[in-house]
Amino acid sequence: MTGKEAPMAVMRMAATLMPRTAGRAMLWAALAATLLTSGCAGWVRDNLTQSATPWRRIQPAALPVTLPDSRDFPIVAARMRDTGTVYKTYNVALGNPTSLAGENRLTVDVQTLPDSLFGALVQPPRVFPVPLYTMETLTVTTRREFPDMKVKVADIARRNRYGDYDYATAQDQENSCVLAWQLITDHKRMLPERIEAVRLEYRVCGVGSNIRALLAPFDGLTLTLPETILEAQDLGGL
């Protein structure tokens, strides 16, 4: 295959991509192996755009999520960065009514599907692990986030409009904290076709012992992705 023919071949393959199916990843892997073993790999260059861009401030209206109004946990600031053309990460700083160290925040990672077959073959490393936490990594995280507090991982998952999520709690004599995390991959009822996955992580500390009040903003958040996402009332049976 010549240097001129290779890009055209990829364009033709990209143009004939079928809708998202479970077997598409296997097809991509097979095509990648074919390209690499057929002498066509010479025109593939390192994609420097896979590096994460610097954080940049954005307005709350530009976030892919809205939060219920909260006196204790209002949005203080928001920022975002890109990793390649696949991942966008948003960080929302929330108010903190306690004197505890650490930032109350919501982090949103949005993973989109590439526009072409070639883009799918050179995706940057995932910006979040799957599963999101193991007991080992969760222990490290909670010790860092909530030092000198009694931490407990919830035995039963909690549920918001986008499905089940897991969480841990931390408490001392005056304050309580929560760390909640959720991976959304349901395309049948929620995510538009171009969005591969959404990861949410929520960390909040407040005065008192009302864990339910701390989780209320996470329970009531709404995704507002650039592409149409099903309204909460359409998620019958969820």
CSV table of C-alpha atoms in Angstrom, one decimal:
chain,number,residue,atom,x,y,z
A,1,MET,CA,0.0,0.0,0.0
A,2,THR,CA,1.4,3.4,-1.0
A,3,GLY,CA,1.5,6.5,1.2
A,4,LYS,CA,-1.3,8.0,-0.8
A,5,GLU,CA,-3.4,4.9,-0.8
A,6,ALA,CA,-3.3,4.3,3.0
A,7,PRO,CA,-5.2,7.5,4.1
A,8,MET,CA,-7.8,6.8,1.4
A,9,ALA,CA,-8.2,3.3,2.6
A,10,VAL,CA,-8.9,4.4,6.1
A,11,MET,CA,-11.3,7.0,4.9
A,12,ARG,CA,-13.2,4.4,3.1
A,13,MET,CA,-13.3,2.1,6.1
A,14,ALA,CA,-14.4,5.0,8.3
A,15,ALA,CA,-17.2,5.9,5.9
A,16,THR,CA,-18.6,2.4,6.1
A,17,LEU,CA,-18.6,2.1,9.9
A,18,MET,CA,-21.6,0.3,11.2
A,19,PRO,CA,-23.6,1.7,14.2
A,20,ARG,CA,-22.2,0.9,17.6
A,21,THR,CA,-22.3,-2.8,18.4
A,22,ALA,CA,-20.7,-5.1,20.9
A,23,GLY,CA,-18.5,-6.7,18.2
A,24,ARG,CA,-17.1,-3.4,16.8
A,25,ALA,CA,-14.1,-3.4,19.2
A,26,MET,CA,-13.1,-6.8,17.8
A,27,LEU,CA,-13.4,-5.5,14.3
A,28,TRP,CA,-11.2,-2.5,15.1
A,29,ALA,CA,-8.6,-4.7,16.7
A,30,ALA,CA,-8.5,-7.0,13.7
A,31,LEU,CA,-8.2,-4.0,11.3
A,32,ALA,CA,-5.5,-2.5,13.5
A,33,ALA,CA,-3.5,-5.8,13.3
A,34,THR,CA,-4.0,-5.9,9.5
A,35,LEU,CA,-2.7,-2.3,9.1
A,36,LEU,CA,0.3,-2.9,11.3
A,37,THR,CA,1.3,-6.2,9.6
A,38,SER,CA,0.7,-5.1,6.0
A,39,GLY,CA,3.4,-2.5,5.7
A,40,CYS,CA,0.9,0.4,6.1
A,41,ALA,CA,2.0,1.5,9.5
A,42,GLY,CA,4.7,3.8,8.3
A,43,TRP,CA,2.3,6.7,7.7
A,44,VAL,CA,0.9,6.5,11.3
A,45,ARG,CA,2.3,9.4,13.3
A,46,ASP,CA,2.3,10.0,17.0
A,47,ASN,CA,-0.8,11.9,18.0
A,48,LEU,CA,0.6,14.8,20.2
A,49,THR,CA,-3.0,15.9,20.9
A,50,GLN,CA,-3.3,12.9,23.2
A,51,SER,CA,-1.7,15.0,25.9
A,52,ALA,CA,-4.0,16.7,28.3
A,53,THR,CA,-4.5,20.4,27.7
A,54,PRO,CA,-4.0,22.9,30.6
A,55,TRP,CA,-7.0,23.6,32.8
A,56,ARG,CA,-9.1,26.5,31.7
A,57,ARG,CA,-11.8,28.4,33.6
A,58,ILE,CA,-15.3,28.1,32.3
A,59,GLN,CA,-18.7,29.4,33.3
A,60,PRO,CA,-21.1,27.1,35.2
A,61,ALA,CA,-23.5,27.3,32.2
A,62,ALA,CA,-20.8,25.6,30.1
A,63,LEU,CA,-20.8,22.5,32.3
A,64,PRO,CA,-22.3,19.2,31.0
A,65,VAL,CA,-24.2,18.9,34.3
A,66,THR,CA,-26.5,21.1,36.4
A,67,LEU,CA,-26.8,20.8,40.2
A,68,PRO,CA,-29.8,21.6,42.4
A,69,ASP,CA,-29.6,24.9,44.2
A,70,SER,CA,-27.8,24.5,47.5
A,71,ARG,CA,-27.1,27.0,50.2
A,72,ASP,CA,-24.3,24.9,51.7
A,73,PHE,CA,-22.7,23.7,48.4
A,74,PRO,CA,-23.1,26.3,45.7
A,75,ILE,CA,-20.9,26.3,42.6
A,76,VAL,CA,-17.8,28.4,43.4
A,77,ALA,CA,-15.8,27.9,40.2
A,78,ALA,CA,-15.6,25.5,37.2
A,79,ARG,CA,-12.8,24.5,34.9
A,80,MET,CA,-12.2,21.9,32.1
A,81,ARG,CA,-9.5,20.3,30.0
A,82,ASP,CA,-9.3,18.0,27.0
A,83,THR,CA,-7.3,14.8,26.5
A,84,GLY,CA,-7.1,14.3,22.8
A,85,THR,CA,-10.4,14.5,21.0
A,86,VAL,CA,-11.9,11.7,23.1
A,87,TYR,CA,-12.0,12.9,26.7
A,88,LYS,CA,-13.2,16.1,28.4
A,89,THR,CA,-12.8,16.5,32.1
A,90,TYR,CA,-14.7,19.0,34.1
A,91,ASN,CA,-14.0,20.0,37.7
A,92,VAL,CA,-16.6,21.9,39.7
A,93,ALA,CA,-15.5,23.5,43.0
A,94,LEU,CA,-18.3,23.6,45.5
A,95,GLY,CA,-18.8,25.7,48.7
A,96,ASN,CA,-17.4,24.2,51.9
A,97,PRO,CA,-19.2,25.2,55.2
A,98,THR,CA,-16.6,23.3,57.3
A,99,SER,CA,-13.0,24.2,58.3
A,100,LEU,CA,-11.8,20.8,57.1
A,101,ALA,CA,-8.9,20.7,54.6
A,102,GLY,CA,-9.7,19.7,51.1
A,103,GLU,CA,-12.0,20.9,48.3
A,104,ASN,CA,-15.7,20.1,48.0
A,105,ARG,CA,-16.1,19.2,44.3
A,106,LEU,CA,-17.8,17.4,41.5
A,107,THR,CA,-15.6,15.9,38.7
A,108,VAL,CA,-17.2,14.8,35.4
A,109,ASP,CA,-15.3,12.9,32.7
A,110,VAL,CA,-17.0,12.6,29.3
A,111,GLN,CA,-15.7,9.9,26.9
A,112,THR,CA,-16.8,10.4,23.3
A,113,LEU,CA,-16.5,8.0,20.3
A,114,PRO,CA,-14.0,9.1,17.6
A,115,ASP,CA,-15.3,10.2,14.3
A,116,SER,CA,-13.2,7.7,12.3
A,117,LEU,CA,-11.8,4.2,12.4
A,118,PHE,CA,-8.3,5.6,12.6
A,119,GLY,CA,-9.3,7.8,15.5
A,120,ALA,CA,-10.6,4.7,17.3
A,121,LEU,CA,-7.3,2.9,16.8
A,122,VAL,CA,-5.1,5.7,18.4
A,123,GLN,CA,-7.2,6.8,21.4
A,124,PRO,CA,-5.4,8.2,24.3
A,125,PRO,CA,-5.2,6.2,27.6
A,126,ARG,CA,-8.5,6.3,29.5
A,127,VAL,CA,-8.5,9.2,32.0
A,128,PHE,CA,-10.4,7.1,34.5
A,129,PRO,CA,-9.9,3.5,35.6
A,130,VAL,CA,-12.6,0.7,35.2
A,131,PRO,CA,-13.6,-0.3,37.8
A,132,LEU,CA,-13.4,3.2,39.2
A,133,TYR,CA,-12.2,2.0,42.6
A,134,THR,CA,-10.8,-1.2,44.1
A,135,MET,CA,-10.7,-1.5,47.9
A,136,GLU,CA,-7.0,-0.7,47.8
A,137,THR,CA,-7.4,2.5,45.8
A,138,LEU,CA,-10.5,3.5,47.7
A,139,THR,CA,-8.6,3.2,51.0
A,140,VAL,CA,-5.7,5.3,49.7
A,141,THR,CA,-8.2,8.0,48.4
A,142,THR,CA,-10.3,8.2,51.6
A,143,ARG,CA,-7.2,8.4,53.8
A,144,ARG,CA,-6.1,11.3,51.6
A,145,GLU,CA,-9.4,13.0,51.4
A,146,PHE,CA,-10.6,12.5,55.0
A,147,PRO,CA,-7.5,12.2,57.3
A,148,ASP,CA,-8.3,11.6,61.0
A,149,MET,CA,-11.9,10.7,60.3
A,150,LYS,CA,-13.8,7.5,60.7
A,151,VAL,CA,-14.5,6.1,57.2
A,152,LYS,CA,-17.1,3.6,56.2
A,153,VAL,CA,-18.0,2.2,52.7
A,154,ALA,CA,-21.7,1.9,52.2
A,155,ASP,CA,-22.9,-1.7,52.1
A,156,ILE,CA,-25.7,-0.9,49.6
A,157,ALA,CA,-25.5,1.2,46.5
A,158,ARG,CA,-27.6,4.3,46.4
A,159,ARG,CA,-29.6,5.3,43.3
A,160,ASN,CA,-30.0,8.6,41.4
A,161,ARG,CA,-31.8,9.2,38.0
A,162,TYR,CA,-28.9,7.6,36.1
A,163,GLY,CA,-28.7,4.4,38.0
A,164,ASP,CA,-26.8,3.0,41.0
A,165,TYR,CA,-23.8,4.6,42.5
A,166,ASP,CA,-21.4,3.7,45.3
A,167,TYR,CA,-20.3,5.9,48.1
A,168,ALA,CA,-18.2,6.1,51.3
A,169,THR,CA,-18.8,8.3,54.4
A,170,ALA,CA,-16.4,9.9,56.8
A,171,GLN,CA,-17.3,11.4,60.2
A,172,ASP,CA,-15.7,13.1,63.2
A,173,GLN,CA,-17.4,14.7,66.2
A,174,GLU,CA,-18.5,17.8,64.3
A,175,ASN,CA,-18.5,17.1,60.6
A,176,SER,CA,-19.5,14.5,58.0
A,177,CYS,CA,-18.2,13.8,54.5
A,178,VAL,CA,-19.2,11.7,51.5
A,179,LEU,CA,-17.3,10.4,48.5
A,180,ALA,CA,-19.6,9.1,45.7
A,181,TRP,CA,-18.7,7.7,42.3
A,182,GLN,CA,-20.7,6.5,39.3
A,183,LEU,CA,-19.9,5.2,35.8
A,184,ILE,CA,-22.8,5.7,33.3
A,185,THR,CA,-22.7,3.6,30.1
A,186,ASP,CA,-26.4,2.9,29.4
A,187,HIS,CA,-27.0,4.0,25.8
A,188,LYS,CA,-30.4,2.4,25.6
A,189,ARG,CA,-32.0,4.8,28.1
A,190,MET,CA,-29.6,7.6,28.7
A,191,LEU,CA,-26.5,8.3,26.7
A,192,PRO,CA,-26.5,9.6,23.1
A,193,GLU,CA,-24.7,7.4,20.6
A,194,ARG,CA,-21.6,9.5,20.4
A,195,ILE,CA,-21.0,9.5,24.2
A,196,GLU,CA,-19.2,6.3,25.2
A,197,ALA,CA,-19.3,6.8,28.9
A,198,VAL,CA,-19.6,9.4,31.7
A,199,ARG,CA,-17.8,9.2,35.0
A,200,LEU,CA,-19.0,11.2,38.0
A,201,GLU,CA,-17.1,11.7,41.3
A,202,TYR,CA,-18.5,13.8,44.1
A,203,ARG,CA,-16.7,14.8,47.3
A,204,VAL,CA,-18.4,17.0,49.9
A,205,CYS,CA,-18.0,17.7,53.6
A,206,GLY,CA,-20.6,19.5,55.8
A,207,VAL,CA,-21.3,20.3,59.4
A,208,GLY,CA,-23.4,17.8,61.3
A,209,SER,CA,-24.2,14.1,60.7
A,210,ASN,CA,-26.9,14.3,58.0
A,211,ILE,CA,-25.4,12.0,55.2
A,212,ARG,CA,-28.6,12.2,53.1
A,213,ALA,CA,-28.3,16.0,52.9
A,214,LEU,CA,-24.7,15.7,51.8
A,215,LEU,CA,-25.7,13.3,49.0
A,216,ALA,CA,-28.8,15.4,47.9
A,217,PRO,CA,-26.9,17.4,45.2
A,218,PHE,CA,-25.6,14.2,43.7
A,219,ASP,CA,-29.0,12.6,43.8
A,220,GLY,CA,-30.5,15.5,42.0
A,221,LEU,CA,-27.9,16.4,39.4
A,222,THR,CA,-28.9,16.4,35.7
A,223,LEU,CA,-26.6,15.7,32.7
A,224,THR,CA,-26.8,18.3,30.0
A,225,LEU,CA,-24.5,16.9,27.4
A,226,PRO,CA,-24.1,18.7,24.0
A,227,GLU,CA,-26.1,15.9,22.4
A,228,THR,CA,-29.7,15.0,23.4
A,229,ILE,CA,-29.9,13.0,26.5
A,230,LEU,CA,-33.2,11.4,27.7
A,231,GLU,CA,-35.1,13.4,30.3
A,232,ALA,CA,-35.4,11.9,33.7
A,233,GLN,CA,-39.1,11.4,33.4
A,234,ASP,CA,-38.4,9.2,30.3
A,235,LEU,CA,-36.4,6.7,32.4
A,236,GLY,CA,-39.4,4.6,33.4
A,237,GLY,CA,-38.4,1.6,35.4
A,238,LEU,CA,-35.0,2.9,36.3
